[in-house]
Amino acid sequence: MAMNDSVNILNSAYLAVEYIDSFLPDNPLQQPFKNAWNYMLDNYTKFQIATWGSLIVHEVSYFLLCVPGFIFQFIPYMQKYKIQQDKPETWEKQWKCFKTLLFNHFFIQLPLICGTYYFTEYFNIPYGWEEMPRWYVLVAQCFGCAVIEDAWHYFLHRLLHHKRIYKYIHKVHHEFVSPFGMQAEYAHPLETLILGAGFFIGIVVFCNHVVLLWAWVICRLMETIDVHSGYDVPLNPLHLVPFYAGARFHDFHHMNFIGNYASTFTWWDRLFGTDSQFIAYQEKEKKKQCITKK
């Protein structure tokens, strides 16, 4: 009975969104996107699209999303939004991070990406334009992927902080006490595999078109680069996402090596009390600000 009620609620929500969507103006980018998508299908094989297409989406998205945070370090006005203002970025650290990223991307992640084609073939995942889900379905699927990945990340990330194994794997990621955007995927190869596995669980559960693979890649990169940016910028659209953790939440984790283990949302840390030190820290900061204003 409960299952039927849940299905009815989801169907009603879907119909409501579909009804609202019917009143929205046509997206002017839809036709160019359709033309580009069909051109890709006509000129490249499924293997090329799934493998090299996925690699290009990941690399271009990753480094483009890192650009704003990289530029912020050269703008004096933006320094007031930097969370750890006493720890500026250095060229030496950024270069070291970049070299490690290239190794992880091409020797760890690329072999995994090569399996994308076989995944889509095994589960008969479509590539065609006609089968592509509507935008609101894609948004819901990406949110579902984020919820699943967040749960995986919380428990495995917390495990990697165990004193018996921390120094062997996760310590690499914590080499930078004050994180910056490009450092989001700076990690030990084993950590890339362990925590990265959570990314694929949602794909297995929700994937009904190859476009979800790319949409979820972009969403996940957008989130992880934001929380590692080191800047708490106002009017950040990601803060509109319910229970979104944000840069200040994750920056505290890098600053203190404890608590705030989740990747995207705050509910797991609240449920298990692993955000208690962060809450206490926030209260102290508020008191300091009040005293300063007086």
mmCIF file with all atom_site columns, C-alpha atoms in Angstrom, residues 41-147:
data_model
loop_
_atom_site.group_PDB
_atom_site.id
_atom_site.type_symbol
_atom_site.label_atom_id
_atom_site.label_alt_id
_atom_site.label_comp_id
_atom_site.label_asym_id
_atom_site.label_entity_id
_atom_site.label_seq_id
_atom_site.pdbx_PDB_ins_code
_atom_site.Cartn_x
_atom_site.Cartn_y
_atom_site.Cartn_z
_atom_site.occupancy
_atom_site.B_iso_or_equiv
_atom_site.pdbx_formal_charge
_atom_site.auth_seq_id
_atom_site.auth_comp_id
_atom_site.auth_asym_id
_atom_site.auth_atom_id
_atom_site.pdbx_PDB_model_num
ATOM 1   C CA . LEU A 1 41  ? 25.541 10.436 -33.783 1.00 0.00 ? 41  LEU A CA 1
ATOM 2   C CA . ASP A 1 42  ? 25.974 10.532 -37.564 1.00 0.00 ? 42  ASP A CA 1
ATOM 3   C CA . ASN A 1 43  ? 29.757 11.007 -37.528 1.00 0.00 ? 43  ASN A CA 1
ATOM 4   C CA . TYR A 1 44  ? 31.021 9.012  -34.554 1.00 0.00 ? 44  TYR A CA 1
ATOM 5   C CA . THR A 1 45  ? 30.566 5.472  -33.291 1.00 0.00 ? 45  THR A CA 1
ATOM 6   C CA . LYS A 1 46  ? 28.963 4.656  -29.961 1.00 0.00 ? 46  LYS A CA 1
ATOM 7   C CA . PHE A 1 47  ? 32.360 3.621  -28.620 1.00 0.00 ? 47  PHE A CA 1
ATOM 8   C CA . GLN A 1 48  ? 33.898 6.961  -29.580 1.00 0.00 ? 48  GLN A CA 1
ATOM 9   C CA . ILE A 1 49  ? 30.989 8.882  -28.061 1.00 0.00 ? 49  ILE A CA 1
ATOM 10  C CA . ALA A 1 50  ? 30.952 6.910  -24.810 1.00 0.00 ? 50  ALA A CA 1
ATOM 11  C CA . THR A 1 51  ? 34.733 6.863  -24.360 1.00 0.00 ? 51  THR A CA 1
ATOM 12  C CA . TRP A 1 52  ? 36.314 9.951  -25.910 1.00 0.00 ? 52  TRP A CA 1
ATOM 13  C CA . GLY A 1 53  ? 33.145 12.008 -25.574 1.00 0.00 ? 53  GLY A CA 1
ATOM 14  C CA . SER A 1 54  ? 33.001 11.259 -21.845 1.00 0.00 ? 54  SER A CA 1
ATOM 15  C CA . LEU A 1 55  ? 36.696 12.077 -21.428 1.00 0.00 ? 55  LEU A CA 1
ATOM 16  C CA . ILE A 1 56  ? 36.280 15.416 -23.230 1.00 0.00 ? 56  ILE A CA 1
ATOM 17  C CA . VAL A 1 57  ? 33.196 16.308 -21.162 1.00 0.00 ? 57  VAL A CA 1
ATOM 18  C CA . HIS A 1 58  ? 35.096 15.537 -17.958 1.00 0.00 ? 58  HIS A CA 1
ATOM 19  C CA . GLU A 1 59  ? 38.310 17.385 -18.829 1.00 0.00 ? 59  GLU A CA 1
ATOM 20  C CA . VAL A 1 60  ? 36.676 20.467 -20.339 1.00 0.00 ? 60  VAL A CA 1
ATOM 21  C CA . SER A 1 61  ? 34.116 20.740 -17.530 1.00 0.00 ? 61  SER A CA 1
ATOM 22  C CA . TYR A 1 62  ? 36.708 20.223 -14.797 1.00 0.00 ? 62  TYR A CA 1
ATOM 23  C CA . PHE A 1 63  ? 39.169 22.870 -15.883 1.00 0.00 ? 63  PHE A CA 1
ATOM 24  C CA . LEU A 1 64  ? 36.525 25.386 -17.017 1.00 0.00 ? 64  LEU A CA 1
ATOM 25  C CA . LEU A 1 65  ? 34.823 25.145 -13.626 1.00 0.00 ? 65  LEU A CA 1
ATOM 26  C CA . CYS A 1 66  ? 38.208 25.716 -11.960 1.00 0.00 ? 66  CYS A CA 1
ATOM 27  C CA . VAL A 1 67  ? 38.786 28.974 -13.855 1.00 0.00 ? 67  VAL A CA 1
ATOM 28  C CA . PRO A 1 68  ? 36.715 31.324 -11.611 1.00 0.00 ? 68  PRO A CA 1
ATOM 29  C CA . GLY A 1 69  ? 38.473 30.192 -8.419  1.00 0.00 ? 69  GLY A CA 1
ATOM 30  C CA . PHE A 1 70  ? 41.847 30.429 -10.151 1.00 0.00 ? 70  PHE A CA 1
ATOM 31  C CA . ILE A 1 71  ? 41.112 34.012 -11.234 1.00 0.00 ? 71  ILE A CA 1
ATOM 32  C CA . PHE A 1 72  ? 39.852 35.032 -7.771  1.00 0.00 ? 72  PHE A CA 1
ATOM 33  C CA . GLN A 1 73  ? 43.373 34.818 -6.328  1.00 0.00 ? 73  GLN A CA 1
ATOM 34  C CA . PHE A 1 74  ? 44.431 37.733 -8.554  1.00 0.00 ? 74  PHE A CA 1
ATOM 35  C CA . ILE A 1 75  ? 41.461 39.979 -7.666  1.00 0.00 ? 75  ILE A CA 1
ATOM 36  C CA . PRO A 1 76  ? 41.953 41.893 -4.374  1.00 0.00 ? 76  PRO A CA 1
ATOM 37  C CA . TYR A 1 77  ? 38.197 42.493 -4.028  1.00 0.00 ? 77  TYR A CA 1
ATOM 38  C CA . MET A 1 78  ? 37.510 38.734 -3.927  1.00 0.00 ? 78  MET A CA 1
ATOM 39  C CA . GLN A 1 79  ? 39.914 38.131 -1.039  1.00 0.00 ? 79  GLN A CA 1
ATOM 40  C CA . LYS A 1 80  ? 37.259 39.136 1.484   1.00 0.00 ? 80  LYS A CA 1
ATOM 41  C CA . TYR A 1 81  ? 35.340 36.038 0.404   1.00 0.00 ? 81  TYR A CA 1
ATOM 42  C CA . LYS A 1 82  ? 38.317 33.714 0.879   1.00 0.00 ? 82  LYS A CA 1
ATOM 43  C CA . ILE A 1 83  ? 37.638 31.486 3.896   1.00 0.00 ? 83  ILE A CA 1
ATOM 44  C CA . GLN A 1 84  ? 41.234 30.972 5.079   1.00 0.00 ? 84  GLN A CA 1
ATOM 45  C CA . GLN A 1 85  ? 42.659 34.372 4.267   1.00 0.00 ? 85  GLN A CA 1
ATOM 46  C CA . ASP A 1 86  ? 45.987 33.654 5.977   1.00 0.00 ? 86  ASP A CA 1
ATOM 47  C CA . LYS A 1 87  ? 46.742 30.786 3.567   1.00 0.00 ? 87  LYS A CA 1
ATOM 48  C CA . PRO A 1 88  ? 46.971 32.109 -0.013  1.00 0.00 ? 88  PRO A CA 1
ATOM 49  C CA . GLU A 1 89  ? 47.409 29.831 -3.020  1.00 0.00 ? 89  GLU A CA 1
ATOM 50  C CA . THR A 1 90  ? 50.958 29.353 -4.328  1.00 0.00 ? 90  THR A CA 1
ATOM 51  C CA . TRP A 1 91  ? 52.193 28.522 -7.818  1.00 0.00 ? 91  TRP A CA 1
ATOM 52  C CA . GLU A 1 92  ? 54.207 25.620 -6.407  1.00 0.00 ? 92  GLU A CA 1
ATOM 53  C CA . LYS A 1 93  ? 51.149 23.944 -4.865  1.00 0.00 ? 93  LYS A CA 1
ATOM 54  C CA . GLN A 1 94  ? 48.972 24.552 -7.899  1.00 0.00 ? 94  GLN A CA 1
ATOM 55  C CA . TRP A 1 95  ? 51.568 23.119 -10.280 1.00 0.00 ? 95  TRP A CA 1
ATOM 56  C CA . LYS A 1 96  ? 52.024 20.046 -8.087  1.00 0.00 ? 96  LYS A CA 1
ATOM 57  C CA . CYS A 1 97  ? 48.247 19.613 -7.975  1.00 0.00 ? 97  CYS A CA 1
ATOM 58  C CA . PHE A 1 98  ? 47.962 19.946 -11.761 1.00 0.00 ? 98  PHE A CA 1
ATOM 59  C CA . LYS A 1 99  ? 50.578 17.236 -12.415 1.00 0.00 ? 99  LYS A CA 1
ATOM 60  C CA . THR A 1 100 ? 48.889 14.804 -10.026 1.00 0.00 ? 100 THR A CA 1
ATOM 61  C CA . LEU A 1 101 ? 45.520 15.529 -11.627 1.00 0.00 ? 101 LEU A CA 1
ATOM 62  C CA . LEU A 1 102 ? 46.822 14.670 -15.086 1.00 0.00 ? 102 LEU A CA 1
ATOM 63  C CA . PHE A 1 103 ? 48.138 11.344 -13.791 1.00 0.00 ? 103 PHE A CA 1
ATOM 64  C CA . ASN A 1 104 ? 44.836 10.495 -12.060 1.00 0.00 ? 104 ASN A CA 1
ATOM 65  C CA . HIS A 1 105 ? 42.718 11.591 -15.015 1.00 0.00 ? 105 HIS A CA 1
ATOM 66  C CA . PHE A 1 106 ? 44.580 9.641  -17.686 1.00 0.00 ? 106 PHE A CA 1
ATOM 67  C CA . PHE A 1 107 ? 45.908 6.614  -15.785 1.00 0.00 ? 107 PHE A CA 1
ATOM 68  C CA . ILE A 1 108 ? 43.107 6.023  -13.259 1.00 0.00 ? 108 ILE A CA 1
ATOM 69  C CA . GLN A 1 109 ? 39.923 7.602  -14.584 1.00 0.00 ? 109 GLN A CA 1
ATOM 70  C CA . LEU A 1 110 ? 40.418 7.040  -18.330 1.00 0.00 ? 110 LEU A CA 1
ATOM 71  C CA . PRO A 1 111 ? 40.588 3.220  -17.978 1.00 0.00 ? 111 PRO A CA 1
ATOM 72  C CA . LEU A 1 112 ? 37.284 3.429  -16.053 1.00 0.00 ? 112 LEU A CA 1
ATOM 73  C CA . ILE A 1 113 ? 35.776 5.659  -18.724 1.00 0.00 ? 113 ILE A CA 1
ATOM 74  C CA . CYS A 1 114 ? 36.719 3.050  -21.333 1.00 0.00 ? 114 CYS A CA 1
ATOM 75  C CA . GLY A 1 115 ? 34.154 0.778  -19.736 1.00 0.00 ? 115 GLY A CA 1
ATOM 76  C CA . THR A 1 116 ? 31.336 3.260  -20.395 1.00 0.00 ? 116 THR A CA 1
ATOM 77  C CA . TYR A 1 117 ? 30.581 1.872  -23.864 1.00 0.00 ? 117 TYR A CA 1
ATOM 78  C CA . TYR A 1 118 ? 30.305 -1.697 -22.580 1.00 0.00 ? 118 TYR A CA 1
ATOM 79  C CA . PHE A 1 119 ? 28.055 -0.499 -19.740 1.00 0.00 ? 119 PHE A CA 1
ATOM 80  C CA . THR A 1 120 ? 25.677 1.208  -22.177 1.00 0.00 ? 120 THR A CA 1
ATOM 81  C CA . GLU A 1 121 ? 25.672 -1.832 -24.458 1.00 0.00 ? 121 GLU A CA 1
ATOM 82  C CA . TYR A 1 122 ? 25.060 -4.317 -21.633 1.00 0.00 ? 122 TYR A CA 1
ATOM 83  C CA . PHE A 1 123 ? 22.100 -2.332 -20.248 1.00 0.00 ? 123 PHE A CA 1
ATOM 84  C CA . ASN A 1 124 ? 20.930 -1.228 -23.710 1.00 0.00 ? 124 ASN A CA 1
ATOM 85  C CA . ILE A 1 125 ? 21.227 2.471  -22.830 1.00 0.00 ? 125 ILE A CA 1
ATOM 86  C CA . PRO A 1 126 ? 20.000 4.594  -25.785 1.00 0.00 ? 126 PRO A CA 1
ATOM 87  C CA . TYR A 1 127 ? 21.983 7.396  -27.462 1.00 0.00 ? 127 TYR A CA 1
ATOM 88  C CA . GLY A 1 128 ? 19.284 8.786  -29.770 1.00 0.00 ? 128 GLY A CA 1
ATOM 89  C CA . TRP A 1 129 ? 17.707 12.218 -29.586 1.00 0.00 ? 129 TRP A CA 1
ATOM 90  C CA . GLU A 1 130 ? 14.171 10.814 -29.552 1.00 0.00 ? 130 GLU A CA 1
ATOM 91  C CA . GLU A 1 131 ? 14.863 8.806  -26.369 1.00 0.00 ? 131 GLU A CA 1
ATOM 92  C CA . MET A 1 132 ? 16.504 11.709 -24.521 1.00 0.00 ? 132 MET A CA 1
ATOM 93  C CA . PRO A 1 133 ? 14.698 12.504 -21.227 1.00 0.00 ? 133 PRO A CA 1
ATOM 94  C CA . ARG A 1 134 ? 13.108 15.914 -20.626 1.00 0.00 ? 134 ARG A CA 1
ATOM 95  C CA . TRP A 1 135 ? 15.097 18.488 -18.667 1.00 0.00 ? 135 TRP A CA 1
ATOM 96  C CA . TYR A 1 136 ? 13.125 18.057 -15.430 1.00 0.00 ? 136 TYR A CA 1
ATOM 97  C CA . VAL A 1 137 ? 13.611 14.264 -15.530 1.00 0.00 ? 137 VAL A CA 1
ATOM 98  C CA . LEU A 1 138 ? 17.339 14.817 -16.016 1.00 0.00 ? 138 LEU A CA 1
ATOM 99  C CA . VAL A 1 139 ? 17.436 17.239 -13.069 1.00 0.00 ? 139 VAL A CA 1
ATOM 100 C CA . ALA A 1 140 ? 15.603 14.732 -10.858 1.00 0.00 ? 140 ALA A CA 1
ATOM 101 C CA . GLN A 1 141 ? 17.951 11.924 -11.913 1.00 0.00 ? 141 GLN A CA 1
ATOM 102 C CA . CYS A 1 142 ? 21.043 14.028 -11.178 1.00 0.00 ? 142 CYS A CA 1
ATOM 103 C CA . PHE A 1 143 ? 19.622 14.901 -7.764  1.00 0.00 ? 143 PHE A CA 1
ATOM 104 C CA . GLY A 1 144 ? 19.007 11.205 -7.106  1.00 0.00 ? 144 GLY A CA 1
ATOM 105 C CA . CYS A 1 145 ? 22.591 10.415 -8.133  1.00 0.00 ? 145 CYS A CA 1
ATOM 106 C CA . ALA A 1 146 ? 23.829 13.131 -5.764  1.00 0.00 ? 146 ALA A CA 1
ATOM 107 C CA . VAL A 1 147 ? 21.843 11.696 -2.840  1.00 0.00 ? 147 VAL A CA 1
#
